[in-house]
Coordinates of C-alpha atoms and ligand atoms in Angstrom, one line a residue:
Chain A
M1469 CA -28.6 -21.9 -9.7
K1470 CA -29.6 -18.2 -9.6
R1471 CA -33.0 -19.1 -8.6
R1472 CA -31.9 -21.3 -5.8
L1473 CA -29.6 -18.6 -4.4
A1474 CA -32.5 -16.0 -4.6
L1475 CA -34.7 -18.5 -2.7
W1476 CA -31.9 -18.9 0.0
I1477 CA -31.6 -15.2 0.3
C1478 CA -35.4 -14.8 0.7
L1479 CA -35.4 -17.4 3.5
L1480 CA -32.5 -15.7 5.3
L1481 CA -34.3 -12.3 5.0
V1482 CA -37.5 -13.8 6.4
W1483 CA -35.5 -15.4 9.2
S1484 CA -33.8 -12.2 10.3
L1485 CA -36.6 -9.7 9.5
L1486 CA -39.6 -11.6 10.8
P1487 CA -39.0 -10.8 14.5
M1488 CA -38.6 -7.1 13.6
L1489 CA -41.9 -7.3 11.6
W1490 CA -43.5 -8.9 14.6
Q1491 CA -42.4 -6.2 16.9
L1492 CA -43.5 -3.6 14.4
I1493 CA -47.0 -5.0 14.2
S1494 CA -47.2 -5.5 18.0
S1495 CA -46.2 -1.9 18.6
F1496 CA -49.3 -0.8 16.7
S1497 CA -51.7 -3.3 18.3
T1498 CA -53.8 -2.7 21.3
A1499 CA -52.8 -4.5 24.5
E1500 CA -56.0 -6.6 24.3
S1501 CA -55.5 -7.8 20.7
L1502 CA -52.1 -9.1 21.6
V1503 CA -53.5 -11.7 24.0
N1504 CA -56.9 -12.1 22.6
G1505 CA -56.8 -13.6 19.0
S1506 CA -60.6 -13.1 18.3
I1507 CA -60.5 -9.3 17.9
P1508 CA -61.2 -8.4 14.2
F1509 CA -58.3 -7.3 12.1
L1510 CA -59.4 -3.8 11.6
Q1511 CA -60.0 -3.1 15.3
R1512 CA -56.6 -4.0 16.6
W1513 CA -54.6 -1.0 15.6
T1514 CA -53.7 1.9 18.0
L1515 CA -51.0 4.4 18.5
V1516 CA -51.4 4.5 22.2
H1517 CA -48.2 2.7 23.0
Y1518 CA -46.2 5.4 21.2
K1519 CA -48.2 8.1 22.8
E1520 CA -47.6 6.7 26.2
L1521 CA -43.9 6.2 25.6
L1522 CA -43.4 9.8 24.4
A1523 CA -45.6 11.2 27.2
S1524 CA -44.0 9.4 30.1
D1525 CA -41.6 11.1 32.5
P1526 CA -38.9 11.3 31.3
P1527 CA -40.1 11.0 27.7
F1528 CA -38.6 8.1 25.7
W1529 CA -36.7 10.3 23.3
R1530 CA -34.7 11.2 26.3
Y1531 CA -33.2 7.7 26.5
L1532 CA -32.6 7.7 22.8
L1533 CA -30.6 11.0 23.2
N1534 CA -28.7 9.6 26.1
S1535 CA -27.8 6.5 24.3
A1536 CA -26.7 8.5 21.3
I1537 CA -24.5 10.8 23.5
V1538 CA -22.8 7.8 25.1
S1539 CA -22.4 5.9 21.9
A1540 CA -21.1 8.9 19.8
L1541 CA -18.7 9.8 22.5
T1542 CA -17.5 6.2 22.8
T1543 CA -17.0 6.0 19.0
V1544 CA -15.0 9.2 19.0
I1545 CA -12.7 8.3 21.9
T1546 CA -12.1 4.8 20.7
L1547 CA -11.2 5.8 17.1
A1548 CA -9.1 8.7 18.2
L1549 CA -7.0 6.4 20.4
A1550 CA -7.3 3.3 18.1
I1551 CA -6.1 4.9 14.8
P1552 CA -2.7 6.1 16.0
A1553 CA -2.3 3.0 18.1
A1554 CA -3.1 0.8 15.2
Y1555 CA -0.6 2.7 13.0
G1556 CA 2.1 2.2 15.6
L1557 CA 1.2 -1.5 16.0
A1558 CA 1.5 -2.1 12.3
R1559 CA 4.9 -0.7 12.4
V1560 CA 6.6 -2.5 15.2
P1561 CA 8.8 -5.5 14.3
L1562 CA 7.0 -8.7 13.4
Q1563 CA 7.7 -10.8 16.5
L1564 CA 6.7 -8.1 18.9
R1565 CA 3.6 -7.4 16.7
R1566 CA 2.6 -11.2 17.1
V1567 CA 2.8 -11.1 20.8
L1568 CA 0.8 -7.8 21.0
R1569 CA -1.8 -9.2 18.7
W1570 CA -2.4 -12.2 20.9
I1571 CA -2.8 -10.0 23.8
T1572 CA -5.3 -7.8 21.9
V1573 CA -7.2 -10.9 20.7
A1574 CA -7.4 -12.2 24.3
A1575 CA -8.6 -8.8 25.5
A1576 CA -11.3 -8.7 22.7
L1577 CA -12.5 -12.1 23.6
F1578 CA -12.6 -11.6 27.3
P1579 CA -16.2 -11.8 28.5
Y1580 CA -16.5 -8.3 29.8
V1581 CA -19.5 -9.0 32.1
L1582 CA -17.0 -10.4 34.4
L1583 CA -15.5 -6.9 34.9
F1584 CA -18.6 -5.1 35.8
L1585 CA -18.3 -5.5 39.6
A1586 CA -14.7 -4.1 39.4
L1587 CA -15.9 -1.3 37.2
L1588 CA -18.7 -0.5 39.6
E1589 CA -16.1 -0.3 42.4
L1590 CA -14.2 2.2 40.2
A1591 CA -17.3 4.2 39.7
R1592 CA -18.0 4.4 43.4
R1593 CA -14.4 5.2 44.3
F1594 CA -14.0 8.0 41.7
S1595 CA -17.7 9.1 41.8
L1596 CA -18.1 8.3 38.1
G1597 CA -21.8 7.2 38.5
N1598 CA -24.6 9.0 36.9
S1599 CA -22.5 10.7 34.3
L1600 CA -22.9 9.9 30.6
I1601 CA -19.4 11.2 29.8
A1602 CA -17.9 9.0 32.5
L1603 CA -19.8 6.0 31.1
A1604 CA -18.1 6.4 27.8
M1605 CA -14.7 5.7 29.3
P1606 CA -15.2 2.0 30.2
Y1607 CA -17.1 1.6 26.9
S1608 CA -14.2 2.9 24.8
G1609 CA -11.9 0.8 26.8
L1610 CA -13.9 -2.3 26.1
A1611 CA -14.4 -1.6 22.5
M1612 CA -10.7 -0.7 22.0
P1613 CA -9.3 -4.3 21.4
L1614 CA -11.6 -5.0 18.6
A1615 CA -11.1 -1.6 16.9
L1616 CA -7.4 -2.1 17.3
L1617 CA -7.4 -5.5 15.7
L1618 CA -9.5 -4.3 12.8
L1619 CA -7.5 -1.2 12.1
T1620 CA -4.2 -2.8 12.6
S1621 CA -4.8 -5.3 9.9
V1622 CA -5.9 -2.5 7.5
F1623 CA -2.8 -0.5 8.2
E1624 CA -0.7 -3.6 7.5
S1625 CA -2.5 -4.2 4.2
L1626 CA -1.6 -0.7 2.9
P1627 CA 1.3 -0.8 0.5
R1628 CA 4.5 0.5 2.3
E1629 CA 5.5 2.5 -0.7
L1630 CA 2.5 4.8 -0.4
E1631 CA 3.6 6.1 3.1
D1632 CA 7.2 6.2 1.8
A1633 CA 6.2 8.4 -1.1
A1634 CA 4.4 10.8 1.3
R1635 CA 7.6 11.0 3.4
L1636 CA 9.6 11.9 0.5
E1637 CA 7.1 14.5 -0.4
G1638 CA 7.9 16.1 3.0
L1639 CA 5.0 15.0 5.0
G1640 CA 5.7 14.4 8.7
L1641 CA 4.1 11.7 10.8
W1642 CA 0.8 13.4 11.7
Q1643 CA 0.6 15.0 8.2
R1644 CA 0.9 11.4 6.6
L1645 CA -1.9 10.1 8.9
R1646 CA -4.1 13.0 8.2
W1647 CA -3.7 13.4 4.4
V1648 CA -2.7 10.0 3.3
L1649 CA -3.5 7.2 5.7
V1650 CA -6.7 8.1 7.3
P1651 CA -8.5 9.0 4.0
L1652 CA -7.2 5.6 2.6
L1653 CA -8.7 3.9 5.7
A1654 CA -12.0 5.8 5.6
P1655 CA -14.1 2.7 4.6
A1656 CA -12.5 0.4 7.2
T1657 CA -12.8 3.2 9.8
A1658 CA -16.4 3.6 9.0
S1659 CA -17.2 -0.1 9.5
T1660 CA -15.2 -0.1 12.8
A1661 CA -17.0 3.0 14.0
I1662 CA -20.3 1.3 13.4
L1663 CA -19.3 -1.8 15.3
V1664 CA -18.1 0.3 18.3
F1665 CA -21.3 2.5 18.1
L1666 CA -23.4 -0.7 18.2
F1667 CA -21.6 -2.1 21.2
A1668 CA -22.2 1.1 23.2
W1669 CA -25.8 1.4 22.0
N1670 CA -26.5 -2.1 23.2
E1671 CA -24.5 -2.4 26.3
Y1672 CA -26.4 -3.3 29.4
P1673 CA -24.8 -4.4 32.7
I1674 CA -22.4 -1.5 33.0
A1675 CA -25.1 1.1 32.2
L1676 CA -27.4 -0.6 34.7
T1677 CA -24.8 -0.3 37.4
W1678 CA -23.4 3.1 36.6
L1679 CA -26.6 5.0 36.1
S1680 CA -29.5 5.3 38.5
R1681 CA -31.1 8.8 37.8
D1682 CA -34.1 8.3 35.5
E1683 CA -33.2 11.1 33.1
L1684 CA -29.8 9.6 32.5
L1685 CA -30.7 6.0 31.6
T1686 CA -29.6 4.6 28.3
L1687 CA -31.9 2.7 26.0
P1688 CA -31.2 -0.9 27.1
V1689 CA -31.7 0.0 30.7
A1690 CA -34.8 2.0 30.0
M1691 CA -36.3 -0.9 27.9
A1692 CA -35.6 -3.3 30.8
R1693 CA -37.5 -1.0 33.1
I1694 CA -40.5 -0.9 30.8
A1695 CA -40.5 -4.6 30.5
G1696 CA -40.5 -5.0 34.3
S1697 CA -42.6 -2.1 35.1
S1698 CA -45.7 -4.0 36.0
I1699 CA -45.7 -7.3 38.1
Y1700 CA -49.2 -8.4 36.8
S1701 CA -48.8 -8.2 33.1
I1702 CA -46.0 -7.9 30.6
P1703 CA -46.5 -4.7 28.6
Y1704 CA -45.9 -6.2 25.2
G1705 CA -47.2 -3.3 23.3
A1706 CA -45.1 -0.6 25.0
Y1707 CA -42.0 -2.9 24.8
A1708 CA -42.5 -3.3 21.1
A1709 CA -42.9 0.3 20.5
A1710 CA -39.7 1.0 22.4
T1711 CA -37.8 -1.6 20.4
V1712 CA -39.0 0.0 17.2
L1713 CA -38.0 3.5 18.3
G1714 CA -34.8 2.3 19.6
S1715 CA -33.8 0.7 16.3
I1716 CA -34.6 3.6 14.1
P1717 CA -31.3 5.6 14.8
L1718 CA -29.2 2.5 14.1
L1719 CA -31.1 1.8 10.8
L1720 CA -30.4 5.4 9.8
L1721 CA -26.8 5.2 10.7
V1722 CA -26.4 1.9 8.7
L1723 CA -28.2 3.4 5.7
I1724 CA -26.1 6.5 5.7
C1725 CA -22.8 4.7 5.9
Q1726 CA -23.9 1.7 3.8
R1727 CA -21.4 2.2 1.0
Q1728 CA -18.4 2.5 3.4
I1729 CA -19.5 -0.5 5.4
V1730 CA -19.7 -2.8 2.4
S1731 CA -16.5 -1.6 1.0
G1732 CA -14.8 -1.8 4.3
L1733 CA -15.9 -5.3 4.8
T1734 CA -14.9 -6.5 1.4
N1735 CA -11.6 -4.7 1.6
G1736 CA -10.3 -7.2 4.0
A1737 CA -11.0 -5.0 7.0
I1738 CA -12.2 -8.0 9.0
K1739 CA -9.2 -10.3 8.3
G1740 CA -6.3 -11.5 10.5
Chain B
M686 CA 27.4 15.3 -6.1
L687 CA 26.2 12.2 -4.4
H688 CA 28.7 10.1 -2.6
L689 CA 28.2 6.5 -1.3
N690 CA 30.9 5.3 1.1
G691 CA 31.0 1.6 1.7
L692 CA 27.3 1.4 2.1
G693 CA 25.9 -1.9 3.5
K694 CA 22.5 -3.2 4.6
R695 CA 21.5 -6.4 6.2
F696 CA 18.1 -8.0 7.1
G697 CA 18.8 -10.2 10.0
E698 CA 21.9 -12.0 9.5
Q699 CA 22.0 -11.7 5.7
W700 CA 23.8 -8.9 4.0
I701 CA 21.6 -7.7 1.1
L702 CA 24.0 -4.9 0.1
R703 CA 27.7 -4.7 0.9
D704 CA 30.5 -2.3 0.3
L705 CA 28.7 0.0 -2.0
N706 CA 31.1 2.8 -3.2
M707 CA 30.0 5.2 -5.9
Q708 CA 30.0 8.7 -6.9
V709 CA 27.4 10.5 -9.0
D710 CA 28.3 13.9 -10.3
E711 CA 26.1 16.9 -11.1
G712 CA 23.9 16.2 -14.1
E713 CA 25.2 12.7 -14.3
C714 CA 23.0 9.6 -14.6
V715 CA 24.3 6.4 -13.2
A716 CA 22.3 3.2 -13.8
L717 CA 22.2 0.5 -11.3
L718 CA 21.9 -2.7 -13.3
G719 CA 21.3 -6.1 -11.8
T720 CA 19.2 -9.2 -11.7
S721 CA 15.9 -9.2 -9.5
G722 CA 16.5 -9.3 -5.9
C723 CA 20.1 -8.1 -6.0
G724 CA 19.4 -5.1 -3.8
K725 CA 18.8 -2.3 -6.2
S726 CA 15.7 -0.9 -4.6
T727 CA 17.4 -1.3 -1.1
A728 CA 20.2 0.9 -2.2
L729 CA 17.8 3.6 -3.3
R730 CA 15.8 3.3 -0.1
L731 CA 19.0 3.9 1.9
I732 CA 19.8 7.0 -0.1
A733 CA 16.2 8.4 0.2
G734 CA 16.4 7.7 4.0
L735 CA 13.5 5.3 4.0
D736 CA 15.7 2.6 5.5
R737 CA 18.7 2.9 7.7
Q738 CA 22.0 1.5 6.5
D739 CA 23.9 -0.8 8.8
E740 CA 27.4 0.5 7.7
G741 CA 28.8 3.2 5.6
S742 CA 27.7 6.7 4.9
I743 CA 26.0 8.8 2.3
E744 CA 27.1 12.3 1.4
L745 CA 25.4 14.9 -0.7
D746 CA 27.5 17.9 -1.8
G747 CA 30.1 17.1 0.8
E748 CA 27.5 17.1 3.6
P749 CA 26.5 13.8 5.4
L750 CA 22.9 12.9 4.9
D751 CA 22.7 10.2 7.6
S752 CA 21.2 12.4 10.3
I753 CA 18.6 14.0 8.0
P754 CA 15.2 12.3 8.1
A755 CA 13.7 11.3 4.8
E756 CA 11.1 14.0 5.0
R757 CA 13.7 16.6 4.9
R758 CA 16.3 15.2 2.5
R759 CA 14.7 16.7 -0.6
I760 CA 15.3 13.6 -2.6
A761 CA 12.8 12.6 -5.2
M762 CA 12.0 9.0 -5.9
V763 CA 9.9 7.3 -8.6
F764 CA 8.8 4.1 -7.1
Q765 CA 8.7 0.7 -8.9
S766 CA 5.0 0.8 -8.2
Y767 CA 4.7 4.6 -8.7
A768 CA 3.0 4.8 -5.5
L769 CA 0.5 7.5 -6.4
F770 CA -2.2 8.3 -3.7
P771 CA -5.2 6.4 -4.9
H772 CA -7.8 8.6 -3.1
L773 CA -6.6 11.8 -4.9
S774 CA -6.9 12.9 -8.4
V775 CA -3.9 13.6 -10.4
R776 CA -3.9 17.3 -9.7
E777 CA -4.4 16.6 -5.9
N778 CA -1.6 14.1 -6.0
L779 CA 0.7 16.8 -7.3
N780 CA -0.7 19.4 -5.0
L781 CA -0.3 17.6 -1.7
G782 CA 3.4 17.9 -1.3
L783 CA 3.6 21.6 -2.5
K784 CA 0.9 22.4 0.0
I785 CA 2.6 20.7 2.8
R786 CA 5.9 22.4 2.0
G787 CA 4.2 25.7 2.2
V788 CA 4.0 26.9 -1.4
S789 CA 1.5 29.7 -2.0
P790 CA -1.8 28.6 -3.7
A791 CA -1.2 30.9 -6.8
Q792 CA 2.3 29.5 -7.3
R793 CA 1.1 26.0 -6.7
Q794 CA -1.6 26.3 -9.4
Q795 CA 0.9 27.7 -11.9
R796 CA 3.6 25.1 -11.3
I797 CA 1.1 22.2 -11.5
E798 CA -0.3 23.6 -14.8
T799 CA 3.3 23.9 -16.1
V800 CA 4.2 20.4 -15.2
L801 CA 1.0 18.9 -16.4
D802 CA 1.9 20.4 -19.8
T803 CA 5.4 19.1 -19.6
V804 CA 4.2 15.5 -19.1
R805 CA 1.2 16.1 -21.4
L806 CA -1.5 15.0 -18.9
R807 CA -3.6 18.2 -18.8
E808 CA -6.8 16.4 -19.9
M809 CA -6.2 13.8 -17.2
A810 CA -5.8 16.2 -14.4
D811 CA -9.0 15.3 -12.6
R812 CA -8.9 11.5 -12.9
R813 CA -7.9 9.2 -10.2
P814 CA -4.8 7.0 -10.7
Q815 CA -6.9 3.9 -11.2
Q816 CA -8.4 5.6 -14.2
L817 CA -5.0 6.0 -16.0
S818 CA -3.0 3.7 -18.1
G819 CA 0.5 2.5 -16.9
G820 CA 2.4 5.1 -19.0
Q821 CA 0.2 7.9 -17.8
R822 CA 0.7 6.8 -14.2
Q823 CA 4.4 6.8 -14.8
R824 CA 4.3 10.3 -16.0
V825 CA 2.3 11.5 -12.9
A826 CA 5.0 10.0 -10.8
L827 CA 7.6 11.8 -12.9
A828 CA 5.7 15.0 -12.6
R829 CA 5.5 14.5 -8.7
A830 CA 9.2 14.0 -8.7
L831 CA 9.8 17.1 -10.8
L832 CA 7.7 19.2 -8.6
R833 CA 9.7 18.1 -5.6
D834 CA 12.5 20.3 -7.0
P835 CA 15.0 17.7 -5.5
R836 CA 18.7 17.5 -5.0
V837 CA 18.8 14.0 -6.3
Y838 CA 16.6 11.9 -8.5
L839 CA 16.1 8.3 -7.7
L840 CA 14.2 6.3 -10.3
D841 CA 13.3 2.7 -9.5
E842 CA 12.6 0.7 -12.6
P843 CA 10.3 3.5 -13.8
M844 CA 9.5 1.6 -17.0
S845 CA 9.3 -1.9 -15.9
N846 CA 5.6 -2.1 -15.9
L847 CA 5.3 -0.7 -19.5
D848 CA 5.3 -2.6 -22.7
A849 CA 8.3 -2.3 -25.0
Q850 CA 6.7 0.1 -27.4
L851 CA 5.7 2.6 -24.7
R852 CA 9.3 2.2 -23.2
D853 CA 10.8 3.3 -26.4
D854 CA 8.4 6.3 -26.6
L855 CA 9.0 7.4 -23.1
R856 CA 12.8 7.1 -23.1
P857 CA 13.4 10.3 -24.8
E858 CA 10.8 12.1 -22.7
L859 CA 12.5 10.8 -19.6
R860 CA 15.8 12.0 -20.9
Q861 CA 14.5 15.4 -21.7
L862 CA 12.6 15.9 -18.4
I863 CA 15.0 14.5 -15.8
L864 CA 18.3 13.7 -17.3
Q865 CA 19.0 17.2 -18.6
G866 CA 18.8 18.8 -15.2
T867 CA 21.8 19.5 -13.0
Q868 CA 20.9 17.0 -10.3
P869 CA 22.6 13.5 -9.9
V870 CA 20.3 10.8 -11.1
L871 CA 20.4 7.2 -10.1
Y872 CA 18.5 5.0 -12.3
V873 CA 17.7 1.5 -11.4
T874 CA 16.9 -1.1 -14.2
H875 CA 17.3 -4.7 -14.9
D876 CA 17.2 -3.8 -18.6
Q877 CA 20.7 -3.5 -20.1
Q878 CA 19.5 -1.9 -23.2
E879 CA 17.7 0.9 -21.2
A880 CA 20.8 1.4 -19.1
M881 CA 23.1 1.7 -22.2
A882 CA 20.7 4.1 -23.7
L883 CA 20.1 6.5 -20.8
A884 CA 23.0 6.4 -18.4
N885 CA 26.4 8.1 -18.5
R886 CA 27.8 5.2 -16.4
I887 CA 26.5 1.9 -15.4
A888 CA 27.1 0.0 -12.1
V889 CA 26.5 -3.8 -12.4
L890 CA 25.3 -5.2 -9.2
K891 CA 25.6 -8.9 -8.3
D892 CA 24.5 -10.2 -4.9
G893 CA 24.6 -6.7 -3.3
R894 CA 28.1 -5.8 -4.5
I895 CA 29.2 -3.8 -7.4
E896 CA 30.8 -6.1 -9.9
Q897 CA 31.9 -3.3 -12.3
I898 CA 31.2 0.4 -12.8
G899 CA 32.1 2.4 -15.8
T900 CA 30.7 3.9 -19.0
P901 CA 28.5 1.8 -21.3
E902 CA 31.4 1.5 -23.6
E903 CA 33.9 0.4 -21.0
L904 CA 31.5 -2.3 -19.8
Y905 CA 30.9 -3.5 -23.3
K906 CA 34.6 -3.5 -24.4
T907 CA 36.2 -4.6 -21.3
P908 CA 33.8 -6.5 -19.0
A909 CA 35.5 -7.2 -15.6
S910 CA 33.9 -10.6 -15.3
Q911 CA 31.8 -13.2 -17.1
F912 CA 28.9 -11.9 -15.2
V913 CA 29.1 -8.5 -16.7
A914 CA 30.0 -9.7 -20.1
S915 CA 26.8 -11.8 -20.3
F916 CA 24.8 -9.0 -18.8
I917 CA 25.8 -6.3 -21.2
G918 CA 25.3 -6.5 -24.9
R919 CA 22.5 -8.3 -26.7
P920 CA 22.5 -11.0 -28.2
Q921 CA 24.4 -12.5 -25.3
I922 CA 28.2 -13.1 -25.5
N923 CA 29.4 -16.6 -26.2
L924 CA 31.3 -18.1 -23.4
L925 CA 33.6 -20.9 -24.7
P926 CA 35.6 -23.0 -22.1
V927 CA 39.1 -23.6 -23.3
D928 CA 40.6 -25.6 -20.4
K929 CA 40.2 -25.8 -16.7
Q930 CA 41.7 -22.3 -16.2
L931 CA 40.5 -20.3 -19.1
T932 CA 37.1 -19.4 -20.7
I933 CA 37.0 -17.0 -23.6
G934 CA 34.2 -14.8 -24.5
I935 CA 33.3 -13.8 -27.9
R936 CA 30.5 -11.5 -28.9
P937 CA 28.0 -12.7 -31.6
E938 CA 28.7 -9.6 -33.7
D939 CA 32.5 -10.2 -33.7
V940 CA 32.0 -13.6 -35.2
G941 CA 32.4 -13.6 -39.1
F942 CA 32.4 -16.0 -42.0
D943 CA 35.8 -17.0 -43.1
P944 CA 36.4 -19.9 -45.7
E945 CA 39.5 -20.9 -43.6
G946 CA 37.6 -20.9 -40.3
M947 CA 35.8 -23.5 -38.2
P948 CA 33.3 -25.7 -39.9
C949 CA 29.8 -25.3 -38.3
R950 CA 26.3 -26.7 -38.5
L951 CA 23.4 -24.4 -38.5
I952 CA 20.9 -25.2 -35.7
S953 CA 18.5 -22.4 -35.9
R954 CA 18.2 -18.8 -37.0
E955 CA 16.2 -15.9 -35.8
W956 CA 15.6 -13.3 -38.4
Q957 CA 15.4 -9.8 -37.0
G958 CA 15.0 -7.7 -40.1
A959 CA 18.3 -5.8 -40.6
S960 CA 20.2 -8.7 -38.9
Q961 CA 19.8 -12.2 -38.2
L962 CA 20.9 -14.4 -35.2
L963 CA 22.4 -17.8 -36.1
L964 CA 22.7 -20.5 -33.6
L965 CA 25.6 -22.7 -34.7
D966 CA 27.0 -26.1 -33.6
S967 CA 30.8 -25.7 -33.7
P968 CA 33.6 -28.0 -32.6
R969 CA 34.0 -25.7 -29.6
G970 CA 30.4 -25.8 -28.6
A971 CA 27.2 -23.9 -29.3
L972 CA 27.8 -20.5 -30.8
R973 CA 25.7 -17.5 -31.4
M974 CA 26.5 -15.3 -34.4
L975 CA 25.1 -12.1 -35.8
C976 CA 25.2 -11.5 -39.5
A977 CA 23.4 -9.2 -42.1
G978 CA 19.7 -9.9 -42.5
D979 CA 19.7 -10.3 -46.3
L980 CA 22.6 -12.9 -46.4
S981 CA 21.6 -16.2 -47.8
L982 CA 23.3 -19.0 -46.2
S983 CA 24.7 -22.2 -47.6
E984 CA 26.1 -25.0 -45.5
P985 CA 28.7 -25.9 -44.6
L986 CA 29.5 -22.7 -42.8
H987 CA 32.9 -21.7 -41.9
V988 CA 33.5 -19.0 -39.2
S989 CA 36.2 -17.4 -37.3
W990 CA 37.0 -14.2 -35.2
L991 CA 39.9 -12.0 -34.4
T992 CA 42.0 -12.9 -31.3
S993 CA 41.9 -9.3 -30.5
A994 CA 38.1 -9.5 -30.0
E995 CA 38.4 -12.3 -27.5
H996 CA 37.7 -11.6 -23.8
R997 CA 39.7 -14.0 -21.6
F998 CA 38.3 -15.0 -18.2
D999 CA 39.5 -17.0 -15.4
A1000 CA 37.3 -20.2 -15.6
G1001 CA 37.1 -20.6 -11.8
S1002 CA 36.4 -17.1 -10.5
G1003 CA 35.0 -15.6 -13.7
H1004 CA 37.3 -12.5 -13.4
R1005 CA 38.9 -11.0 -16.5
L1006 CA 42.4 -11.9 -17.1
A1007 CA 45.1 -9.4 -17.9
E1008 CA 45.8 -9.0 -21.6
Ligands
ATP478 N1 12.1 -5.8 4.7 C1 12.9 -6.9 4.3 N2 13.2 -7.9 5.0 C2 13.9 -9.0 4.6 N3 14.5 -9.0 3.3 C3 14.2 -8.0 2.5 C4 13.5 -6.9 2.9 N4 13.3 -6.1 1.8 C5 14.1 -6.7 0.9 N5 14.6 -7.8 1.3 C6 15.4 -8.7 0.5 O1 16.5 -8.0 0.0 C7 16.8 -8.5 -1.3 C8 16.9 -7.2 -2.3 O2 15.7 -6.6 -2.4 P1 15.5 -5.4 -3.5 O3 14.0 -5.1 -3.4 O4 16.4 -4.4 -3.2 O5 15.7 -6.1 -4.8 P2 15.8 -5.4 -6.2 O6 17.1 -5.5 -6.7 O7 15.1 -4.1 -6.2 O8 15.0 -6.5 -7.0 P3 13.7 -6.2 -8.2 O9 14.5 -6.0 -9.4 O10 13.0 -7.4 -8.2 O11 13.0 -4.9 -7.7 C9 15.8 -9.5 -1.8 O12 16.3 -10.7 -1.8 C10 14.7 -9.3 -0.7 O13 14.2 -10.6 -0.4
MG479 MG1 13.3 -3.3 -6.9

């Protein structure tokens, strides 16, 4: 039984990690070796893709920085609004809460790509284009329903008496949030934050339409440009190197918050 | 002095608590006694301000509490579940409220150390609540209530999660810590023995209404209804129907052997050490009887009791009939 399980886990790991490994190998291989299988193993390695990426104008780390700024800002705005909102939602009467929850679910499931023309119009009207801070606004709006759903269900799962005890201790509303509820929700908040961060990190259509200046591009848009930079050949190597660099910050984030994510997920953060 | 005037609470259409009138004096402990779900916790939550009553009013020292939010009522409550903050150590649990209420760090430190000594938890001060036993958690909850320096103590079945041994151990502690202060204390329990041992007066609750309120002695000697009679006193009172109108109650300890009495058959006996509880089959129905533990029994048994020990109840309503 145990060995069967281990086998399955190994298969799953291969299934999900193999593409990444492929990218890793590609990113260190010369362009020629990627299309020509007869090049000997020892002669195929190179760092040229990375060098090019970092030497280009603007350098690749600039895109990473842009994405990091937008994603971090999105996460902060989303959580700052979603935590109090989720608290409020968890406290409204049951029937109203049900209605509100359905609306939130509908909003979370809505294919947001359909909104991008309208959003583009907004950006034009209020000159929000080419600003990373402005880009975080639609992002946090779009991430809000999911964050709200996740956080509301955790607030609901907290025993009512904990907050009652805090009230009798003399803690006002914000003090209860600050000293009791938010610390108790830390694991769930961390896993929500990562989902929001991921969304903003990967978002493509809105970034594509809102940003045009080279030095402001976020990672997905920059990657798309690399992929389409030449009409004669596809730059597999450069693309793979960009993928590798682009996933390093996420890997770091997940490693740092690993404990919170796991306990948040198993705490029933993703229920209801 | 805590005063409840016609307090009522309903959830939807159903009244959970109705017409609760009661007064708790300085330094007095009143026990709220009742079966599970009869509205005891609800009553405490109303007094603490955690829920809002649908009718009636609450007064403390002559001043109405209704417009004061729970945060500022200065009422301490020990919850049925203790409700300790799981993310904080024992010391931090005690510290949080003091800090919020603006007590200076030096004074905080000193008061926490004192109270930790009082509840004998000094070695546990840096543990989280999950790492404590039930009895220790209960003492942390008590300590938190003590530090609140409240105007009223509300204790919601503080011992219901503990085993019988621990309960007996903690009862004197509780009496010393809280019941000797000058504040009114409301003590909720469904254990009549605990209520008898701790409270100055007991209010027996049934379906959200007070069935009877009085000293333990009054409740034992003159129960106002069959319900109170069978709730107070262990082993349980015998209720013997006489006719369609009358039921009499006779306590097992008031039944005695008497060669002239009713002949009975012994069905079973529970030996309790100093005493034994006999279950008898009498011409008037099943009968519980308490007698000395070292008595050897020989059938047939003849038993009787004094008419003055009988409690007479209306068979229909269950109310006590005038003597
Ligand atoms: N929020 C609520 N909504 C609807 N009904 C409720 C609510 N809270 C309590 N009740 C009902 O009120 C009644 C009394 O509840 P309460 O908690 O006061 O009982 P209790 O006497 O404390 O019981 P126990 O000894 O089991 O703690 C119960 O029947 C319960 O179902
Ligand atoms: Mg209760």
